Coordinates of C-alpha atoms and ligand atoms in Angstrom, one line a residue:
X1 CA -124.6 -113.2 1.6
X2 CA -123.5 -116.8 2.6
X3 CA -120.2 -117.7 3.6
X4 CA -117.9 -120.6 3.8
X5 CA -116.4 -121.1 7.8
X6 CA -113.3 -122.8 8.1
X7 CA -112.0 -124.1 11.4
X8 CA -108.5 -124.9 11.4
X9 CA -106.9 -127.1 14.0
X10 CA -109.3 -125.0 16.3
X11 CA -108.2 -125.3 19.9
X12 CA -109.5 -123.9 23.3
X13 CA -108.3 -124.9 26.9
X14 CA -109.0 -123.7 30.6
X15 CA -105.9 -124.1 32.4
X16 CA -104.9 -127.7 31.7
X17 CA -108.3 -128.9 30.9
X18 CA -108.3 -129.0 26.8
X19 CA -112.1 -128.4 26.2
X20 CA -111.7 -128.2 22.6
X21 CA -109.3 -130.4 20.9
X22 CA -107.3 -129.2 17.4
X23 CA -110.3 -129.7 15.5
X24 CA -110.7 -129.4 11.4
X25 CA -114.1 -128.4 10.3
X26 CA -115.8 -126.7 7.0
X27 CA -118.8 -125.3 7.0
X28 CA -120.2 -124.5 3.2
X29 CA -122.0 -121.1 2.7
X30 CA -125.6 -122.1 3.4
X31 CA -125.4 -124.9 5.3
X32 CA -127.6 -125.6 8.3
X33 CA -124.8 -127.7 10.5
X34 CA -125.5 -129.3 13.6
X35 CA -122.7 -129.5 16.4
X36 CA -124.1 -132.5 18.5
X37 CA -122.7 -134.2 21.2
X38 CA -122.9 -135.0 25.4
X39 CA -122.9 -132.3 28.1
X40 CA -119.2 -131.4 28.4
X41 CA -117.8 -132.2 25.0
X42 CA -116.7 -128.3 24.1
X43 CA -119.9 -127.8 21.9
X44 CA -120.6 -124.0 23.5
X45 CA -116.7 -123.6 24.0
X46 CA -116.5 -124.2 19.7
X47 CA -119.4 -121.9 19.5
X48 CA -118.0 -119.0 21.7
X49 CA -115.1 -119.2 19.6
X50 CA -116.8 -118.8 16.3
X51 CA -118.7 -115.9 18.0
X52 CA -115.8 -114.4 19.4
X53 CA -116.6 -114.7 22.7
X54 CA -114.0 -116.8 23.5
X55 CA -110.3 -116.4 23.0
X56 CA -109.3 -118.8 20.7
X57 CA -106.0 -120.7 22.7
X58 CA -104.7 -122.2 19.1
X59 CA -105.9 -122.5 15.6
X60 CA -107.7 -120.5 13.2
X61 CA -111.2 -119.2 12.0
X62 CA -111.6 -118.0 8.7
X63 CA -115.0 -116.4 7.4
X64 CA -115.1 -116.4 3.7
X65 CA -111.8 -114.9 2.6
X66 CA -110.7 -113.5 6.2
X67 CA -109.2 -114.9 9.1
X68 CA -111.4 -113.5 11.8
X69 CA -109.8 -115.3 14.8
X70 CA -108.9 -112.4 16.7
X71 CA -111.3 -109.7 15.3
X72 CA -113.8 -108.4 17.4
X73 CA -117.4 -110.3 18.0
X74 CA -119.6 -107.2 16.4
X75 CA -117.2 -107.0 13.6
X76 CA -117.4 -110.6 12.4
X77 CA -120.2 -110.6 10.4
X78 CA -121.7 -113.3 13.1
X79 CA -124.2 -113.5 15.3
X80 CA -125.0 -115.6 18.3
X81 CA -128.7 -116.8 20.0
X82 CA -128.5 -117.8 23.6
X83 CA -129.7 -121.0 24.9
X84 CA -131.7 -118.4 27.8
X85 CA -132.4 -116.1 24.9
X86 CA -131.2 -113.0 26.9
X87 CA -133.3 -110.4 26.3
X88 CA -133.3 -107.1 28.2
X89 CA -135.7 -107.2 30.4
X90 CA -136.8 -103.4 30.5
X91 CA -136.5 -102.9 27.0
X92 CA -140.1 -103.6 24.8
X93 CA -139.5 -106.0 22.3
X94 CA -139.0 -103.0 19.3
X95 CA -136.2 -102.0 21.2
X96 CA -134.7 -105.2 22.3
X97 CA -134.4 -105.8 18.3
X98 CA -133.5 -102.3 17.7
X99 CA -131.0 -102.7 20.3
X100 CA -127.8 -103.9 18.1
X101 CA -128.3 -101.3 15.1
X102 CA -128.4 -98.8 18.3
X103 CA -125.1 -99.4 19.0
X104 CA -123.8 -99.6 15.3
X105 CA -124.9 -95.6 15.7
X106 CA -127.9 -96.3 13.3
X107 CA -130.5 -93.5 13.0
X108 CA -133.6 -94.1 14.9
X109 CA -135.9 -94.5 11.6
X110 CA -134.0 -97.1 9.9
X111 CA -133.6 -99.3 13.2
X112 CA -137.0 -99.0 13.7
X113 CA -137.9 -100.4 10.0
X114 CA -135.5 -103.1 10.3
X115 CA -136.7 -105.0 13.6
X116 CA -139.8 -104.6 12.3
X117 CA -139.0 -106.3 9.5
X118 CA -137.8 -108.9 11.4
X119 CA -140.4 -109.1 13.8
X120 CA -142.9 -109.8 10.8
X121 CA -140.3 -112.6 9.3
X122 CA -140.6 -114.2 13.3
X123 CA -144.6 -114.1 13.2
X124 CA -144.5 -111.5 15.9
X125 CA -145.1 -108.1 14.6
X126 CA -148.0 -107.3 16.8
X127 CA -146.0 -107.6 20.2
X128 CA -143.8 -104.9 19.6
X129 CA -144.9 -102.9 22.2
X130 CA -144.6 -105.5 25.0
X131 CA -142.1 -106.3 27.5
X132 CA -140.4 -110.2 27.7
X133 CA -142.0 -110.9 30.9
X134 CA -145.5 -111.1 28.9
X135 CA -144.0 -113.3 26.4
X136 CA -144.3 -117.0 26.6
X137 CA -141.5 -119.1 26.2
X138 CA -141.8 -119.5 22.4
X139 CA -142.6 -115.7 21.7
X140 CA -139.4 -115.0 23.4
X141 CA -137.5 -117.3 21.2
X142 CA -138.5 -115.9 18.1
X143 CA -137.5 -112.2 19.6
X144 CA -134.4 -113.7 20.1
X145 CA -133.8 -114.9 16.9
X146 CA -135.2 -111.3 15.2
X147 CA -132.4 -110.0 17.1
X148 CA -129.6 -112.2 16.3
X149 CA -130.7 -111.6 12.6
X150 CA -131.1 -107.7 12.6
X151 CA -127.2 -107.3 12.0
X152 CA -127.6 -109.5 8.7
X153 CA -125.1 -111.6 9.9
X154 CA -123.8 -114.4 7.2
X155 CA -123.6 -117.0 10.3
X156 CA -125.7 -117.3 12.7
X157 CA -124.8 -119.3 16.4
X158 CA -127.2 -120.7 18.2
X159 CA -127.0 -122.4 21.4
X160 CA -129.1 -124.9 22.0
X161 CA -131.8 -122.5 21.3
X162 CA -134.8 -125.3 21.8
X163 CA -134.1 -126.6 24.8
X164 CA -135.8 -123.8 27.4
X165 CA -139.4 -125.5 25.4
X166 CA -142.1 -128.0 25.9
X167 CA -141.3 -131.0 23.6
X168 CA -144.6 -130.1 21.4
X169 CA -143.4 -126.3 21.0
X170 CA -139.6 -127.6 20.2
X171 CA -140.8 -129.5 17.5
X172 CA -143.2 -126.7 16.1
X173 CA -139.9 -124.6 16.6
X174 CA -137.7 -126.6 14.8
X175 CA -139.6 -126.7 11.5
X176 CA -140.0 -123.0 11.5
X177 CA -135.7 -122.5 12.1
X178 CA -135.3 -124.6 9.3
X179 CA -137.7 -122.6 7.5
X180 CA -135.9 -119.1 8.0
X181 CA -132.7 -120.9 7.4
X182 CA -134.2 -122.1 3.5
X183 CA -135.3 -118.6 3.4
X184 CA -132.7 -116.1 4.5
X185 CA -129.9 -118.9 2.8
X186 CA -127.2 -117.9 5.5
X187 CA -125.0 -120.7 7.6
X188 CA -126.6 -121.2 11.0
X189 CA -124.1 -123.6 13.0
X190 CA -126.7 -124.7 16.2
X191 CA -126.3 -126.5 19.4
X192 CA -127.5 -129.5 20.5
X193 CA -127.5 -132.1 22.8
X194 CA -130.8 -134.1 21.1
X195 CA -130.0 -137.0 18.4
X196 CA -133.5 -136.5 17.3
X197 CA -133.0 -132.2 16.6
X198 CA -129.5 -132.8 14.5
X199 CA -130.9 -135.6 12.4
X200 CA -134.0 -133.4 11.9
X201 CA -132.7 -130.0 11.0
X202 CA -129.2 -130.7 9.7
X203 CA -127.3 -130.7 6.1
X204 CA -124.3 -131.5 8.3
X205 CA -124.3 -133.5 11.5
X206 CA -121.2 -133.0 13.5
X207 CA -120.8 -135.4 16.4
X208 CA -118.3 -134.6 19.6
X209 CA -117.2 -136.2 21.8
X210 CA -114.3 -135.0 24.8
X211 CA -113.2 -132.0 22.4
X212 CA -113.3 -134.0 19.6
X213 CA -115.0 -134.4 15.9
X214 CA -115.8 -138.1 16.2
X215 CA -117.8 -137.8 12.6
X216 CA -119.4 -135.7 10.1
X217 CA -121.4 -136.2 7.6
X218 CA -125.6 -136.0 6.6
X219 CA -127.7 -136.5 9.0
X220 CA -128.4 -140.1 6.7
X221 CA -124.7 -140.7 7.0
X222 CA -124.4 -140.8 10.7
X223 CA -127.2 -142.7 11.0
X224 CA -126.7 -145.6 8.7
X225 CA -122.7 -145.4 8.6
X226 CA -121.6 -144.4 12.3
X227 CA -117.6 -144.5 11.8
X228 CA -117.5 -145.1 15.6
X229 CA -119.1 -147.0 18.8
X230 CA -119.7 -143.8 20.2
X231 CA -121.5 -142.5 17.2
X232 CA -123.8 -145.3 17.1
X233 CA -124.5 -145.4 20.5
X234 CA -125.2 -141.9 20.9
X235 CA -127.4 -141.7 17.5
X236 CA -129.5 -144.2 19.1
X237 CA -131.3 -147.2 17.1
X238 CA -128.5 -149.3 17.0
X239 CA -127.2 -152.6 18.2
X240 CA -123.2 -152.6 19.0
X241 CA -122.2 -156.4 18.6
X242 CA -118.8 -157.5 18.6
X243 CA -117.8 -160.7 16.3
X244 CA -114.6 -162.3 15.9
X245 CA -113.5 -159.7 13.3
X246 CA -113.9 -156.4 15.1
X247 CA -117.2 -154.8 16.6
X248 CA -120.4 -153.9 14.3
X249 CA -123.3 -152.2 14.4
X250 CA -126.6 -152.9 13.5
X251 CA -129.8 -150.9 13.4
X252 CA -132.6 -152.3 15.8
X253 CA -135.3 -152.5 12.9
X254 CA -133.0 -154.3 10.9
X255 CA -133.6 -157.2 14.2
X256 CA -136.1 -160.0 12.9
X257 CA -137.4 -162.1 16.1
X258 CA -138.8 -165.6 15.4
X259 CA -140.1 -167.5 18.3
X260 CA -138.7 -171.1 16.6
X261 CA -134.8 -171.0 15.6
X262 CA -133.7 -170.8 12.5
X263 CA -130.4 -170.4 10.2
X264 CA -127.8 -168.4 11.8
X265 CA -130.1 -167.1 14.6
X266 CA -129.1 -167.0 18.4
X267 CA -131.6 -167.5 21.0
X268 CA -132.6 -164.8 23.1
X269 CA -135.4 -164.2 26.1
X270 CA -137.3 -161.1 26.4
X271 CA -136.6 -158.5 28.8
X272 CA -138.4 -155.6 28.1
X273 CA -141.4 -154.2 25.5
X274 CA -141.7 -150.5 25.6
X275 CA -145.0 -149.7 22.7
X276 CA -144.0 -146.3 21.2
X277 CA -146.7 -145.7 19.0
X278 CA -145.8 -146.8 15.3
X279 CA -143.1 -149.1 16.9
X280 CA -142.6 -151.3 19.5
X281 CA -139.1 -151.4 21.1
X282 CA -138.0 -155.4 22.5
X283 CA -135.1 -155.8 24.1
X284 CA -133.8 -158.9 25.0
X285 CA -130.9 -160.7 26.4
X286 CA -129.0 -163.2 23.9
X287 CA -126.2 -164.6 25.6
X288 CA -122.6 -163.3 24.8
X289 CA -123.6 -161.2 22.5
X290 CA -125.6 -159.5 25.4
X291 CA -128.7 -157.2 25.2
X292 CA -129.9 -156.7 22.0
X293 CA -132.6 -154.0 21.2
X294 CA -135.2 -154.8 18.1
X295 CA -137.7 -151.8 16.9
X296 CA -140.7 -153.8 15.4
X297 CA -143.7 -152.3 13.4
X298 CA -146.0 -152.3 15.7
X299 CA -148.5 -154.1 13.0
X300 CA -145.8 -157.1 12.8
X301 CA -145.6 -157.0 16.9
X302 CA -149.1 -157.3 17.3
X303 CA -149.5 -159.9 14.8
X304 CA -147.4 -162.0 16.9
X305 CA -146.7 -160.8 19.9
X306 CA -144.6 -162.1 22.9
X307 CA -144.1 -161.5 26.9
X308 CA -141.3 -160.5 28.6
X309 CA -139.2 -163.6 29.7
X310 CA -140.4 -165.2 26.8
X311 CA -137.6 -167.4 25.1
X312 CA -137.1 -166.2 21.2
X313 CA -134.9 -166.1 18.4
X314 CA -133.2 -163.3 16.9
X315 CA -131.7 -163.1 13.2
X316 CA -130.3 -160.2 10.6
X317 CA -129.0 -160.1 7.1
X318 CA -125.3 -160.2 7.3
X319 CA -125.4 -157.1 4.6
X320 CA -127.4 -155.1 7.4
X321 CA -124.2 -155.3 9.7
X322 CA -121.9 -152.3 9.4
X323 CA -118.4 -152.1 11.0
X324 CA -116.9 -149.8 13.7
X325 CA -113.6 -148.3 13.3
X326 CA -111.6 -149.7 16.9
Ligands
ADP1 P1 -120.8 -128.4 26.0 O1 -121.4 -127.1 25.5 O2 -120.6 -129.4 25.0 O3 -121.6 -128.9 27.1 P2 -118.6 -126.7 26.9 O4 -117.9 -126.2 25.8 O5 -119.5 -125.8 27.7 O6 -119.3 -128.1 26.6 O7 -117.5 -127.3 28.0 C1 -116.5 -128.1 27.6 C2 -115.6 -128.4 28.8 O8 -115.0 -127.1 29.2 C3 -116.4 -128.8 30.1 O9 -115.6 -129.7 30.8 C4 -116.5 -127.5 30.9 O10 -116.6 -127.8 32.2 C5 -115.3 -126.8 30.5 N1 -115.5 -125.3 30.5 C6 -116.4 -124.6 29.8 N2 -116.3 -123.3 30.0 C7 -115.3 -123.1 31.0 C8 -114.7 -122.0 31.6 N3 -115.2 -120.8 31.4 N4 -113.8 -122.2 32.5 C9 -113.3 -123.5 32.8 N5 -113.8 -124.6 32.2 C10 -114.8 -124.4 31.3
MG2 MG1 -123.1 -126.1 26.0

């Protein structure tokens, strides 16, 4: 069954150093939530927490109707992957599913039937007999994730669970989480340091930064309405650009680039072209308002292309420019 999580001015420090700072989150039964943010900002620390593998320093953590912020981690109802997926290494990969209905005293028989269950749901029923050393890197993953499911849990944790995969294999493995997400319709609350995975995967993008929830929202939200500087410079694709009222941003395919000036446009030279396939990415230095980045189709580029150090003009709709709190 899904559950609603509830942080509550949710708090964790190490000595004086306050890695997680009072913060106020829901999380709606069935939600696939995205904690995103830079190395350091107390992503894992919130994680542990929810898991239980953390003592919380302040705050509360309520799962459905109970406040489970000092109950014990295999009595929560959660479950946590880890970002090194931290399987038992003797144990085939039957067992290593088995493993936590084992230590809830479940009879052999039914443990058995469950992590195969789960094995099938992962793709990876016919490896049951093998050890993780003759796993690749994405067969252990989906282990992984048959184990944290076994328990049923209503939330599952997970840790930055793509990041030990080639890009290609990251990508395949971030459809198919999504996937067992829609189907099993529990909360999964997962890890990341990648822009690109949290816009991808998430109902609910929530971006950190030093302890903190700079913003919240859909995945469109945070991209098109970043409350913040930081948010739109760490969701990438914007332009900051501060004008006498306060600082804006604007997304870089919202840049049009005119080689002849025209109203309202600032003049600009070329300082880099990077071709990314359907884009190309220009950036440019205009002046005071200092480098500006433009993502152009790579059809309109091409049409009309220029050099670097080549002197242009760049322009936007004033409707495209969006304010920053600060
Ligand atoms: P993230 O997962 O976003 O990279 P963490 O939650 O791991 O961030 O860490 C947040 C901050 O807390 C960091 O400055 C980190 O060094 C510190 N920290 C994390 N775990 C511990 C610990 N066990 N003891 C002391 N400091 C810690
Ligand atoms: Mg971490």
């Amino acid at each position: 069954m899904p559950v609603a999580l509830e942080c509550i001015s949710l708090t964790k420090s190490y000595g004086d150093m306050v890695a997680v700072n009072a913060i106020d989150q829901k999380f709606e039964a069935g939600t696939y939530a995205c904690l995103l943010g830079p190395s350091g900002c107390g992503k894992s620390s919130t994680l542990r927490m929810i898991a239980g593998h953390e003592m919380v320093t302040s705050g509360d953590i309520i799962l459905g109707s109970d406040n489970i912020t000092d109950v014990a981690p295999a009595k929560r109802e959660t479950s946590m992957m880890f970002q090194n997926y931290a399987l038992f290494p003797h144990l085939s990969v039957l067992d290593n599913v088995a493993f936590s209905l084992k230590v809830r005293g479940i009879d052999k028989a039914t443990r058995y039937k469950e992590a195969e269950k789960l094995l099938d749901l992962v793709d990876m029923g016919s490896y049951r007999d093998r050890l993780p050393s003759q796993l690749s890197g994405g067969q252990q993953q989906r282990v992984a994730l048959a184990r944290a499911l076994v328990t049923k849990p209503s939330l599952l944790l997970l840790d930055e669970p793509l990041s030990a995969l080639d890009p290609f294999l990251r990508i395949r493995m971030r459809t198919e989480l999504k996937r067992l997400q829609r189907e099993l319709g529990i909360t999964f609350i997962h890890v990341t340091h990648s822009q690109d995975e949290a816009l991808a995967l998430a109902d609910l993008v929530i971006v950190m930064n030093e302890g903190k929830i700079e913003q919240a929202g859909s995945a469109r939200e945070i991209f098109n309405q970043p409350k913040t500087e930081f948010v739109a410079r760490f969701i990438g694709g914007h332009n900051v650009l501060l004008q006498t009222d306060g600082k804006h941003a604007i997304r870089a395919d919202k840049i049009a680039i005119t080689k002849s000036a025209g109203e309202g446009t600032v003049a600009a030279q070329v300082s880099a072209i990077e071709f990314l396939g359907t884009t190309v990415s220009v950036s440019m230095e205009a002046g005071d308002l200092g480098e500006i980045v433009a993502s152009v189709s790579e059809n309109s580029f091409f049409d009309d292309a220029y050099d670097v150090g080549e002197k242009v003009h760049v322009g936007w709709e004033a409707q495209d420019l969006h304010k920053l709190a600060g």
